[in-house]
Amino acid sequence: MDKFIIEGGHTLTGDVHISGAKNAVLPIMAASLLWPDRYVLHNVPDLRDTHTMAHLLEIIGASISFEAGSMQIDTTACRNPEAPYELVKTMRASFYVLGPLLARFGKCRVSLPGGCNWGPRPVDLHLKAIESLGASISLDSGYILAEGRLRGATIDFDIRSVGATGNALMAAVLAEGETILTNAAEEPEITALAYFLQKMGAQIEGIGTSTLHVRGQKELHGTEDEIVADRIEAGTFLIAGALAGDGVRIAGVCEDHLTLVLHKLEATGTELRRRDGLIEVSRAAEIHPVDIVTTPYPGYPTDLQAQWIALMTQADGSCIVQDNIYRDRFAHVPELIRLGAQIRLEGNAVTVLGPTELIGAPVMSTDIRASASLVLAALAAQGTSEISRVYHLDRGYEAFEKKLAGLGAHIERVPASL
Ligand code: UD1
């Protein structure tokens, strides 16, 4: 397994460009299964997860080519509506194929994802929504068997779920009649999926709000689309700049998707300058402690919680970081403590006592965003850190170490074989 060696204490400066959003491209790729045709996607990030989804689509029968950020998907020859455990267990977003496969084939067999190191992460809301649309669901050797002709329905989600909203939306576009989704997720990635489905010929109203009206269609068609910028990658580089930057210029940021994150950064005293479509970020002389609570969009994203904790280790005072989406998502905390951070975990919140001098150490990645937080902390630490299991990072950050090295970070990937 590859690892990163990072020598901390170097100032970051220069330009970095944000890639297409992982969490937007994955459901959009799944949506191409809805109708047998050809699809072209641009600004596709070259990530482990994009390749996993491509592999899954190929198992189902699609042909795919991916070059220079553009992906061509042909789903005309798809015959196998099945998502095997081997893939779903490595990437939960594989579960997104449930809605499209059921809508197209009238039946499918999709492995249950199983546990995850952020806690249980159930899929009950996905299944309830699909059942409301008229499918019968059963469990067979760890696989969900879904079958039936889909009819429009009103689905009121108990909790705002990105994945369940995406799955229900994809199933509903080919269901007979009208579907209304209430308390639907409003995340920009769901909005991007809804616009993609519209381009395929779906009729959806209320895009960008928590109530979506879908009028089911008999036919859809292939289309071309550009993947929206990754707000979580952008947020990660903004926080890197706030921790160790002196003029980090970030291009390709969709500011509207980061309103609260930018507001929180400003509250820390971080210098943010907008010019020529770029955001330039520099570390404040004194970083103020700022509390955050993660909530569904447009609230503070859980996917930037770990990185915020890394920043707060350098704040002048203590603050509280609470995760209301994934209450157990704190595997990065003991690793940050190994670097010298002072953090107390209680329930679904941590108290970060800053400022602490971070000292390089060997630490271990546990998931995509936790790994990013460890990299950021290592950049701010004195001495050398070794971050193992960076395959987690490779799932969700395109060329992360190359982008950081371009900003002057001393970061090196050591391949597993060495
Ligand atoms: C997506 C993102 C992930 C992000 C998360 C929350 C992708 C590929 N992943 O994950 O990066 O951290 O949104 O913004 O887009 N829940 C249930 N039952 C369900 C589904 C969800 O109880 O059937 C709960 C979850 O445990 C969690 C909350 O709902 O507490 C929100 O989860 P959800 O929005 O579904 O997250 P994902 O779509 O899995």
CSV table of C-alpha atoms and ligand atoms in Angstrom, one decimal, residues 22-24 26-27 49 91-96 118-128 159-166 185 187 189-190 231-232 295-297 300-304 323-327 329 368-369 395, ligand 1:
chain,number,residue,atom,x,y,z
A,22,LYS,CA,-16.5,12.7,-7.2
A,23,ASN,CA,-20.0,12.7,-5.5
A,24,ALA,CA,-21.6,14.2,-8.7
A,26,LEU,CA,-20.7,8.7,-9.5
A,27,PRO,CA,-24.6,9.0,-9.6
A,49,ASP,CA,-13.9,5.6,-7.2
A,91,MET,CA,-17.4,1.7,-2.7
A,92,ARG,CA,-20.9,2.3,-1.2
A,93,ALA,CA,-21.8,4.7,-4.0
A,94,SER,CA,-22.1,1.5,-6.1
A,95,PHE,CA,-25.6,1.2,-4.5
A,96,TYR,CA,-26.6,4.0,-6.8
A,118,TRP,CA,-18.0,5.9,10.1
A,119,GLY,CA,-20.6,3.7,11.8
A,120,PRO,CA,-23.5,1.6,10.5
A,121,ARG,CA,-24.5,3.7,7.4
A,122,PRO,CA,-27.8,1.9,6.6
A,123,VAL,CA,-29.6,1.9,3.3
A,124,ASP,CA,-33.1,1.6,4.7
A,125,LEU,CA,-34.2,4.9,3.2
A,126,HIS,CA,-33.2,3.8,-0.3
A,127,LEU,CA,-35.1,0.6,0.0
A,128,LYS,CA,-38.2,2.2,1.5
A,159,ILE,CA,-33.9,12.0,7.1
A,160,ARG,CA,-32.3,14.0,4.3
A,161,SER,CA,-30.2,11.4,2.5
A,162,VAL,CA,-28.1,12.2,-0.6
A,163,GLY,CA,-27.9,8.6,-1.7
A,164,ALA,CA,-31.6,7.7,-1.1
A,165,THR,CA,-32.7,10.9,-2.9
A,166,GLY,CA,-30.5,10.1,-5.8
A,185,ALA,CA,-31.4,16.2,-0.2
A,187,GLU,CA,-26.8,18.9,-2.1
A,189,GLU,CA,-24.4,16.8,-6.4
A,190,ILE,CA,-28.2,15.9,-6.3
A,231,ARG,CA,-16.8,21.5,-3.5
A,232,ILE,CA,-15.1,19.2,-1.0
A,295,THR,CA,-25.8,19.4,8.9
A,296,PRO,CA,-27.2,18.7,5.4
A,297,TYR,CA,-26.6,21.2,2.7
A,300,TYR,CA,-21.4,22.8,7.0
A,301,PRO,CA,-20.5,19.5,5.2
A,302,THR,CA,-19.5,16.4,7.1
A,303,ASP,CA,-16.9,15.8,4.4
A,304,LEU,CA,-15.0,18.8,5.6
A,323,ASP,CA,-20.9,15.9,13.5
A,324,ASN,CA,-24.7,15.6,13.2
A,325,ILE,CA,-24.6,13.5,10.0
A,326,TYR,CA,-22.2,10.8,10.9
A,327,ARG,CA,-22.0,10.7,14.7
A,329,ARG,CA,-16.9,9.9,12.1
A,368,ILE,CA,-11.0,9.7,2.3
A,369,ARG,CA,-11.5,12.9,4.3
A,395,ARG,CA,-10.5,7.2,-4.0
B,1,UD1,C1,-23.1,11.0,0.6
B,1,UD1,C2,-21.7,11.3,0.2
B,1,UD1,C3,-20.7,11.4,1.4
B,1,UD1,C4,-21.3,12.4,2.4
B,1,UD1,C5,-22.7,12.1,2.8
B,1,UD1,C6,-23.3,13.2,3.6
B,1,UD1,C7,-21.6,10.3,-2.0
B,1,UD1,C8,-21.1,9.2,-2.9
B,1,UD1,N1,-21.3,10.2,-0.7
B,1,UD1,O1,-23.1,9.8,1.3
B,1,UD1,O2,-19.4,11.7,0.9
B,1,UD1,O3,-20.5,12.3,3.6
B,1,UD1,O4,-23.5,12.1,1.6
B,1,UD1,O5,-23.3,14.4,3.0
B,1,UD1,O6,-22.2,11.2,-2.4
B,1,UD1,N2,-29.1,7.3,6.3
B,1,UD1,C9,-30.0,6.4,6.9
B,1,UD1,N3,-30.5,5.5,6.0
B,1,UD1,C10,-30.3,5.5,4.7
B,1,UD1,C11,-29.4,6.4,4.1
B,1,UD1,C12,-28.8,7.3,5.0
B,1,UD1,O7,-30.2,6.4,8.0
B,1,UD1,O8,-30.8,4.6,4.0
B,1,UD1,C13,-28.4,8.3,7.2
B,1,UD1,C14,-26.9,8.1,7.3
B,1,UD1,O9,-26.5,7.2,8.2
B,1,UD1,C15,-26.5,9.5,7.6
B,1,UD1,C16,-27.5,10.4,6.9
B,1,UD1,O10,-28.6,9.6,6.6
B,1,UD1,O11,-26.6,9.8,9.0
B,1,UD1,C17,-27.1,11.1,5.6
B,1,UD1,O12,-26.5,10.1,4.8
B,1,UD1,P1,-26.5,10.2,3.2
B,1,UD1,O13,-26.8,11.6,2.8
B,1,UD1,O14,-27.4,9.1,2.7
B,1,UD1,O15,-25.0,9.8,2.8
B,1,UD1,P2,-24.5,9.1,1.5
B,1,UD1,O16,-25.4,9.3,0.4
B,1,UD1,O17,-24.2,7.7,1.9
